[in-house]
Short mmCIF file of C-alpha atoms and ligand atoms in Angstrom, two decimals:
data_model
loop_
_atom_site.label_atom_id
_atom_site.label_comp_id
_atom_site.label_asym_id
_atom_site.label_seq_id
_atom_site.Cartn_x
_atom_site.Cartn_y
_atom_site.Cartn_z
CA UNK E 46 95.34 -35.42 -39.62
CA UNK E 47 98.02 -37.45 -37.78
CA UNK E 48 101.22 -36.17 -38.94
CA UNK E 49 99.74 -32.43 -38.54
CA UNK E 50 99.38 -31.59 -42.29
CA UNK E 51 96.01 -31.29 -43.65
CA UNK E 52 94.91 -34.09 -46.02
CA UNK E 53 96.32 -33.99 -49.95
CA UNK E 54 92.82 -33.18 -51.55
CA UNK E 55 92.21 -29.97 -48.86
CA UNK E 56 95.74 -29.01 -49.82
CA UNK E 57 95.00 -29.15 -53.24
CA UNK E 58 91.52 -27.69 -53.19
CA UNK E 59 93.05 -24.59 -51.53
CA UNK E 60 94.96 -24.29 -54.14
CA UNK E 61 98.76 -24.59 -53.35
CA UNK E 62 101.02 -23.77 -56.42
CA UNK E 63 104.08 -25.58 -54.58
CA UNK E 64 103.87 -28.86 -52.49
CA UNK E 65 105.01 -27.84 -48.82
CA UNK E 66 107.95 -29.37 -47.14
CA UNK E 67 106.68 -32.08 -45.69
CA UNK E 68 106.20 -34.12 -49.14
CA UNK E 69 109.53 -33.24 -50.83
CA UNK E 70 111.39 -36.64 -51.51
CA UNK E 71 115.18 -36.61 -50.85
CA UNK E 72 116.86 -36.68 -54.68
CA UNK E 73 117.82 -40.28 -54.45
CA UNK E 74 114.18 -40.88 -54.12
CA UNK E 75 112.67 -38.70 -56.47
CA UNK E 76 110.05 -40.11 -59.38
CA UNK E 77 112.76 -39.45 -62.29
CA UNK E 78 115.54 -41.58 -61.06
CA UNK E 79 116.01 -44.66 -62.61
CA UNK E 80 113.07 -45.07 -64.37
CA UNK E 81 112.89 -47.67 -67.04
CA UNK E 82 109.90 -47.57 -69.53
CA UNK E 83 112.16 -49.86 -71.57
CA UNK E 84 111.33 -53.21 -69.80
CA UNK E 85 109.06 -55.55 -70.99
CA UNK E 86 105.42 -54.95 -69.38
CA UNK E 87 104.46 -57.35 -66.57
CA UNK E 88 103.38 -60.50 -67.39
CA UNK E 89 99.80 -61.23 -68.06
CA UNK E 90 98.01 -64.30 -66.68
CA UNK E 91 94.34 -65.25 -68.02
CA UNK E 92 92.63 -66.53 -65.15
CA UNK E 93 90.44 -69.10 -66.82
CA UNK E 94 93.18 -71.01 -67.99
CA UNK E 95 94.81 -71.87 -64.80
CA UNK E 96 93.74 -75.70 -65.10
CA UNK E 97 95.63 -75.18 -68.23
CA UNK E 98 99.68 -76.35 -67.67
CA UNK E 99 101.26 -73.71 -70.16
CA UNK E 100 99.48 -70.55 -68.21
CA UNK E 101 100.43 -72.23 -64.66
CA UNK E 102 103.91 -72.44 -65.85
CA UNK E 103 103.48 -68.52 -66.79
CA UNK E 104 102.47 -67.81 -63.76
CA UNK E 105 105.09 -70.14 -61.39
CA UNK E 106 107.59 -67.82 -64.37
CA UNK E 107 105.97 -64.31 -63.14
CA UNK E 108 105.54 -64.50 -59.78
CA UNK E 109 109.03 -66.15 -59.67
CA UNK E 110 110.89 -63.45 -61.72
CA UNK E 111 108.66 -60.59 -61.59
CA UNK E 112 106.55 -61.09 -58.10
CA UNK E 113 103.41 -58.88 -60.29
CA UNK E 114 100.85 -59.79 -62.93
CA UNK E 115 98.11 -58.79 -64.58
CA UNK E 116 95.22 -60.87 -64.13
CA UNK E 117 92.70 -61.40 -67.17
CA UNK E 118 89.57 -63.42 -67.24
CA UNK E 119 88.89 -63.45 -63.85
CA UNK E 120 85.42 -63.78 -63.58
CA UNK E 121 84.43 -60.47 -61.46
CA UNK E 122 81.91 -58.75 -63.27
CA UNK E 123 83.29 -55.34 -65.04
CA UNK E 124 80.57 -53.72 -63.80
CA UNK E 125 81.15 -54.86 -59.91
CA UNK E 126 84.35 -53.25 -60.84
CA UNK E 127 83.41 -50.18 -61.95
CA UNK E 128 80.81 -49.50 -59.15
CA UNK E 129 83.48 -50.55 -56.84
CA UNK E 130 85.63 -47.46 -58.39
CA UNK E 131 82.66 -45.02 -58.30
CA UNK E 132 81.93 -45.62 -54.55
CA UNK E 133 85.16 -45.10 -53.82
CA UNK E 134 85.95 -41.95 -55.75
CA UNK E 135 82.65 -40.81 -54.35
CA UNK E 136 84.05 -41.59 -50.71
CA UNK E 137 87.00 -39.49 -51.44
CA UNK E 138 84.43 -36.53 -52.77
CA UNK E 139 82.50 -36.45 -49.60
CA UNK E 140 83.41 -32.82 -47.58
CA UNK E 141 86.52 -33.00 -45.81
CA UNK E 142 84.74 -33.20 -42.01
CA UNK E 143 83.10 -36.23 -43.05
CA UNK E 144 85.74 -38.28 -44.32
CA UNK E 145 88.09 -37.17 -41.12
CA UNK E 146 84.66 -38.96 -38.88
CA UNK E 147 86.11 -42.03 -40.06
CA UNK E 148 89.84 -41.42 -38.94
CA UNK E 149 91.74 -44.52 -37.77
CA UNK E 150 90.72 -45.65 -34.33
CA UNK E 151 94.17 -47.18 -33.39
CA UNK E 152 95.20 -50.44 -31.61
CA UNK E 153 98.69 -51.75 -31.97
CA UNK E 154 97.71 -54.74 -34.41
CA UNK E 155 95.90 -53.08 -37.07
CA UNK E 156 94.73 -49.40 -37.62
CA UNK E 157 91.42 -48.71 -39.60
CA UNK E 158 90.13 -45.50 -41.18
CA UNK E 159 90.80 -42.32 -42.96
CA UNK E 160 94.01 -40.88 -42.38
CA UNK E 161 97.93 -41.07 -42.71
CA UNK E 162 100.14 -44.47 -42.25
CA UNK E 163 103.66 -45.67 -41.34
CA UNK E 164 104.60 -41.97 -40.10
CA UNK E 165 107.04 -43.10 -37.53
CA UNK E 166 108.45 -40.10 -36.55
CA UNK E 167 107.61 -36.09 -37.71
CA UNK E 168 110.38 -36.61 -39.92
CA UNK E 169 109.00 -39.22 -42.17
CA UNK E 170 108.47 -37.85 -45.39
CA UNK E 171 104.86 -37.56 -46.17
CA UNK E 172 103.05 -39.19 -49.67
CA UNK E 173 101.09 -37.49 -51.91
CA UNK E 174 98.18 -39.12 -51.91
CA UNK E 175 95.20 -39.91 -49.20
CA UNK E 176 94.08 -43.01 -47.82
CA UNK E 177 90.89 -44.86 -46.48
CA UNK E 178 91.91 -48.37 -45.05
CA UNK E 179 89.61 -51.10 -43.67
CA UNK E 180 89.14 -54.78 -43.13
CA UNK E 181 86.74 -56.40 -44.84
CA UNK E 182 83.67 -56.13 -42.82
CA UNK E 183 85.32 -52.96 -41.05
CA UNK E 184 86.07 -54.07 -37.34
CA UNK E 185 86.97 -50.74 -35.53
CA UNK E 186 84.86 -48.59 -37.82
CA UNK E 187 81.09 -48.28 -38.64
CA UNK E 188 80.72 -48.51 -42.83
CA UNK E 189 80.34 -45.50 -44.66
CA UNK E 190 77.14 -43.96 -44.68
CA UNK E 191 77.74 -42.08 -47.88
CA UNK E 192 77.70 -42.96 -50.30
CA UNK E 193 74.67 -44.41 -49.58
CA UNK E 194 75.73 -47.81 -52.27
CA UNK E 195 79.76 -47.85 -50.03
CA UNK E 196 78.55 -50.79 -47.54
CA UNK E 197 76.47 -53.08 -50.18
CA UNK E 198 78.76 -52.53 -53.26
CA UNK E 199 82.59 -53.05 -51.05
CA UNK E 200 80.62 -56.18 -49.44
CA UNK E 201 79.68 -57.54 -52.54
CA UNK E 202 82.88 -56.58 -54.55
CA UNK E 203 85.38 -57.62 -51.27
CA UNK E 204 83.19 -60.89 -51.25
CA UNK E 205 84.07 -62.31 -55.34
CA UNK E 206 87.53 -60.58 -54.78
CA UNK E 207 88.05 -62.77 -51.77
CA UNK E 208 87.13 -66.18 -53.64
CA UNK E 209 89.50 -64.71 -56.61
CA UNK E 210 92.47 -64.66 -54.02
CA UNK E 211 91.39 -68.03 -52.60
CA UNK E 212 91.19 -69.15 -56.29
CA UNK E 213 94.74 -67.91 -56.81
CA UNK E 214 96.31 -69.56 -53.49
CA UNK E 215 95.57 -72.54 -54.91
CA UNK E 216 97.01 -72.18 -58.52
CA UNK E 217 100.25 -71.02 -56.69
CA UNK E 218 100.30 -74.14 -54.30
CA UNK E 219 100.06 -75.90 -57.56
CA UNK E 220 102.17 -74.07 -59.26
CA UNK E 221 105.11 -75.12 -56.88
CA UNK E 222 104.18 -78.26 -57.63
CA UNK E 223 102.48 -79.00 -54.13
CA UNK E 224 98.80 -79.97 -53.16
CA UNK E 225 96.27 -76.87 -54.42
CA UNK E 226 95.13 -76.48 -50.04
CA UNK E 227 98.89 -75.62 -49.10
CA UNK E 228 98.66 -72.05 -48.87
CA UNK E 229 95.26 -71.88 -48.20
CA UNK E 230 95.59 -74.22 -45.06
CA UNK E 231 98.64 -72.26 -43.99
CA UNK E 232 96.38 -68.99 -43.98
CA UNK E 233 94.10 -70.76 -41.66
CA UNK E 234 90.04 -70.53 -41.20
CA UNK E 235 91.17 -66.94 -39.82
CA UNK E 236 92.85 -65.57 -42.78
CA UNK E 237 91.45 -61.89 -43.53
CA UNK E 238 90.68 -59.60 -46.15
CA UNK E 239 91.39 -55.80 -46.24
CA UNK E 240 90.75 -52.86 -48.49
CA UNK E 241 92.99 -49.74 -48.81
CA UNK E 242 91.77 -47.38 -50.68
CA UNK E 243 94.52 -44.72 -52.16
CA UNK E 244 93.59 -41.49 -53.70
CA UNK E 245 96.16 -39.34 -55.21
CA UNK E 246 95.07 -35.84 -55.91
CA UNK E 247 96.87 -33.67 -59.31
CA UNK E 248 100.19 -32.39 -57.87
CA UNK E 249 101.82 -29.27 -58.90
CA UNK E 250 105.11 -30.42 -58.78
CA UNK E 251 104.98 -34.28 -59.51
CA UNK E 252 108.36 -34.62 -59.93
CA UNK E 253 109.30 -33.41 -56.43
CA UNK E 254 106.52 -36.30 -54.69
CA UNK E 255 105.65 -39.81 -54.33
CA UNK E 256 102.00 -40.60 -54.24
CA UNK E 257 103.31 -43.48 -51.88
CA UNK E 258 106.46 -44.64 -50.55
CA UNK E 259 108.08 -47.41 -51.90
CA UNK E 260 107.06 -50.62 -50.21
CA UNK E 261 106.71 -54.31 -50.48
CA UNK E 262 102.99 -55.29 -49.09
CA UNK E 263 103.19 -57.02 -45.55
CA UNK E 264 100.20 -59.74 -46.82
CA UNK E 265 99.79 -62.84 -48.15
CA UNK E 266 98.82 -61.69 -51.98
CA UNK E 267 97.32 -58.43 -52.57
CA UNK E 268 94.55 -57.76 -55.75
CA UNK E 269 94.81 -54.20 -56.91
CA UNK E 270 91.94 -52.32 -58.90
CA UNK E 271 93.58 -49.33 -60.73
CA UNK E 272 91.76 -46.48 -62.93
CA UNK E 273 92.89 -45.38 -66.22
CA UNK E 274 95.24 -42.58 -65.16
CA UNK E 275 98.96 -44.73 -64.69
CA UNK E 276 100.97 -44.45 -61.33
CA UNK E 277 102.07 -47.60 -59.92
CA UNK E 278 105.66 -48.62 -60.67
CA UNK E 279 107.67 -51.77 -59.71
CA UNK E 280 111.00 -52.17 -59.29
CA UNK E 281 112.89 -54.35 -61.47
CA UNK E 282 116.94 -54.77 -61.77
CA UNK E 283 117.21 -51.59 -59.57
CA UNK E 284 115.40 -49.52 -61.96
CA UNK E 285 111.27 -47.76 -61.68
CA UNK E 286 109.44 -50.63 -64.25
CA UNK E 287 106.06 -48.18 -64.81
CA UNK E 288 102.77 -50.87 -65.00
CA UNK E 289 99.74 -50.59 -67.53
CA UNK E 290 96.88 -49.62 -67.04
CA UNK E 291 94.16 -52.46 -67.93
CA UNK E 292 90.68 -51.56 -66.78
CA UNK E 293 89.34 -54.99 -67.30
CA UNK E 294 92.65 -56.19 -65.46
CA UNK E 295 93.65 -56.93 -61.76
CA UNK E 296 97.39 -56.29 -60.92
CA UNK E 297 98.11 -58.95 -58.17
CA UNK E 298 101.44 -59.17 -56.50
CA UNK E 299 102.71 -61.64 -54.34
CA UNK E 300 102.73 -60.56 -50.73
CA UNK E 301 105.74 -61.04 -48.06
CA UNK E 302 104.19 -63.80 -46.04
CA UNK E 303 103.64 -65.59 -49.83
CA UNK E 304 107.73 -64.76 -49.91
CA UNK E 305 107.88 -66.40 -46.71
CA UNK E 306 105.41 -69.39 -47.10
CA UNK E 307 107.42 -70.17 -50.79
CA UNK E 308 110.99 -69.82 -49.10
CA UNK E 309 112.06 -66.74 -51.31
CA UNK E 310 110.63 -68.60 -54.55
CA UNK E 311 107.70 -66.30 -55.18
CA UNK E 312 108.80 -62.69 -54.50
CA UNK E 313 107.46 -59.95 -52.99
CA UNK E 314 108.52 -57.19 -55.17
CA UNK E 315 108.93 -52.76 -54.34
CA UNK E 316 106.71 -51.02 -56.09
CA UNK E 317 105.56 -47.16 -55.26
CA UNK E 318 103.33 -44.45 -56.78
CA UNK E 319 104.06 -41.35 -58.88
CA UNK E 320 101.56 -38.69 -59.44
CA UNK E 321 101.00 -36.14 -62.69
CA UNK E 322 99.95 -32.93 -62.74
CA UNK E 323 97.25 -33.15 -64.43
CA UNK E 324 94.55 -36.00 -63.52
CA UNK E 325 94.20 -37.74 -59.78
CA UNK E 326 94.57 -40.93 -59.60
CA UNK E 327 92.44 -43.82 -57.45
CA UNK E 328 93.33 -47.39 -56.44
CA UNK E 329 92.19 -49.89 -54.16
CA UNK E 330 94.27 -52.70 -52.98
CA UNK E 331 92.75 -56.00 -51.63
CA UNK E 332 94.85 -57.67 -49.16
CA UNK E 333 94.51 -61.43 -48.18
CA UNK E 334 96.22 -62.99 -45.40
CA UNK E 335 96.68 -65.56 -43.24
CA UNK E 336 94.60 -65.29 -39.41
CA UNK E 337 96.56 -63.31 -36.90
CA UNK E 338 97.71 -66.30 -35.06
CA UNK E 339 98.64 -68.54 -37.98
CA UNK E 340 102.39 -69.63 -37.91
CA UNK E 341 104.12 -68.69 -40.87
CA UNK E 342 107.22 -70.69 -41.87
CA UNK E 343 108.69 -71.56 -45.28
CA UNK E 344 106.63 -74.50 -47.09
CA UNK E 345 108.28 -75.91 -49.44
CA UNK E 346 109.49 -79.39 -48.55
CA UNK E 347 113.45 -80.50 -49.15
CA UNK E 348 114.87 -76.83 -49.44
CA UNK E 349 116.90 -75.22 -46.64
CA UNK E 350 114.69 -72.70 -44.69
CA UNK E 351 115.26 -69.07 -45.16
CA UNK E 352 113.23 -67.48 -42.69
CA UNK E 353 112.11 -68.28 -39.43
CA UNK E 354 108.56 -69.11 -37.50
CA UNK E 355 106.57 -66.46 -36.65
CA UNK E 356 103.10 -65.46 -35.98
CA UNK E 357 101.54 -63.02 -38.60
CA UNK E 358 100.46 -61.04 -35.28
CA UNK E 359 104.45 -60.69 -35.15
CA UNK E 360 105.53 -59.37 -38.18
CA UNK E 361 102.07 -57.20 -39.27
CA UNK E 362 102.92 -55.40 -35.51
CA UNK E 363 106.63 -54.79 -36.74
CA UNK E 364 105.35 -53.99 -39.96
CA UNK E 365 102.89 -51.35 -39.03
CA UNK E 366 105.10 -49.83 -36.50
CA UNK E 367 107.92 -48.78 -39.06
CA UNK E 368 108.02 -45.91 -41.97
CA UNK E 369 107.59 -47.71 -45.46
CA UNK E 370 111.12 -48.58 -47.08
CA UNK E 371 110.96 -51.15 -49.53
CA UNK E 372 112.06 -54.28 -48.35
CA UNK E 373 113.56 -53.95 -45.09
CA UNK E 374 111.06 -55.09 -43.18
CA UNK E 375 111.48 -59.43 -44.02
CA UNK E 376 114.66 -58.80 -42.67
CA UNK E 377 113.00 -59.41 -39.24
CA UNK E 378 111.42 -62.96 -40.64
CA UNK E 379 115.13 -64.03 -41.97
CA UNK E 380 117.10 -66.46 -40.23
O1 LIG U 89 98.29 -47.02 -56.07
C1 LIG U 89 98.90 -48.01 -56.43
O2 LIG U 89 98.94 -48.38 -57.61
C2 LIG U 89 99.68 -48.82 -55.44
C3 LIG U 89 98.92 -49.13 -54.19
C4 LIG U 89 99.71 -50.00 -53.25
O3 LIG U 89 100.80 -50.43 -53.53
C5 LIG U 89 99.18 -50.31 -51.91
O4 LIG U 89 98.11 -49.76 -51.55
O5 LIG U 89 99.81 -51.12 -51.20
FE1 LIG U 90 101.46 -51.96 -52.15
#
């Protein structure tokens, strides 16, 4: 793989009683520190409601203090859901030579594939977990032959979860109290769907690892299918704010360029991934965001502008090129 170090699961299935090196998180950084299962849980948003002024207000509230949700009643099928889950833990099952055929093929805008990201120097310390990333058709990759349902079920499941996210663009336009096309216009006829697809084999010493570095997401809103076995944490008043598992549930959390587009109003929150000992983990984020050329500027009319014009070519090629460390990236979008 890129950074030299074989991939998680071939580490694991070779059975190494300690995790090498590479993975070790500085102390400051480690899964333990500042962890608060204290806070209240994430708000939760019912989807079919959203014509409804009490659950817009809710969500204006969560994705003003929070910048996460969970996301009931939102119309995608369980079932799409779970056969969405099964193709992808069956991806990540498929013998180690085959998933490394579909290693990124690289260009300086957007990397797609099987592999390791943001590593941008041999010193980056490496996550605990495995990833298969793609746009939504793949552009710089043929689909997955196996398993043989990958192309038809990510299609059909990246198709509903791309009129969800549409959906949603419009309850937050309205939610700011502007006209339900504001976001969606700003993301253009362009605006693009990926899929990253995180697996995050049992870890002998969890406590040592992140499954992923902390991170905001560089997209406009992302949609994230979890499994049963908990992970994801956001951070909330400086502290690790573990989120639920809800299998019937979507956690979606407000991208940067939504930060941007809202003028700091809705936030793009940190969040990262632990790992147990016991039981891997799977997830698959869907990201939604505006066309590579769209402009993105602050849209909220009669507030003082935060961040400057940009192109989302700009910042994703800034944002790809750098390790993962929370936040720092919007700094470049700041005035
Ligand atoms: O695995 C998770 O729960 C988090 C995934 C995530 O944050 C991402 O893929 O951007
Ligand atoms: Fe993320």
């Amino acid at each position: 793989m890129d950074s030299g170090v074989p991939a998680v699961q071939s580490l694991v299935e070779n059975g190494t009683a300690h995790v090498p090196q590479r993975f070790v998180r500085p102390i400051h950084d480690r899964p333990s520190k500042f962890s608060s299962p204290d806070l209240d849980d994430i708000p939760v948003i019912n989807a079919s409601q959203l014509s409804d002024k009490i659950e817009l207000q809710k969500l204006d509230n969560a994705c003003r203090e929070w910048g996460f949700f969970q996301l009931t009643d939102h119309g995608i099928p369980r079932a799409l859901m779970q056969s969405a889950r099964g193709v992808i833990r069956e991806f990540f099952r498929l013998p180690q030579e085959e998933k490394e055929s579909y290693t990124a093929s690289s260009t300086k805008l957007r990397r797609e594939g099987y592999g390791r990201y943001f590593l941008p120097s041999k010193d980056t310390v490496l996550d605990w977990g495995d990833v298969f990333f793609h746009a939504l058709p793949p552009v710089a990759l043929p689909w997955p032959v196996h398993p043989a349902e990958y192309k038809e079920t990510i299609q059909a499941y990246g198709a509903q979860v791309r009129s969800l996210a549409l959906k949603l663009l419009a309850a937050l336009s309205r939610a700011l109290g502007q006209p339900p096309e504001l976001f969606g216009d700003a993301f253009g006829p362009d605006a693009h769907s990926s899929l990253r697809m995180n697996y995050y084999p049992p870890c002998p010493e969890p406590d040592l690892v992140l499954g992923l570095s902390p991170h905001s997401d560089g997209v406009g809103i992302t949609i994230l299918l979890q499994d049963e076995v908990e992970g994801l944490q956001i951070r909330k008043n400086g502290e690790w704010k573990p989120v639920k598992s809800m299998p019937d549930a979507f956690v979606v959390n407000i991208g940067d360029i939504l930060e941007v587009m809202s003028n700091g109003i809705y936030k793009s929150v940190e969040h990262r991934a632990t790992v147990s000992s016991g039981n891997a983990r799977m997830s698959a984020a869907f990201f939604f965001s505006p066309g590579f050329e769209a402009v993105l500027k602050p849209l909220v009319p009669d507030e003082k502008p935060l961040f400057r014009e940009l192109t989302f070519r700009e910042f994703i090629t800034a944002y790809m090129g750098n390790a993962l460390n929370g936040k720092q990236h919007l700094e470049y979008a700041k005035l």
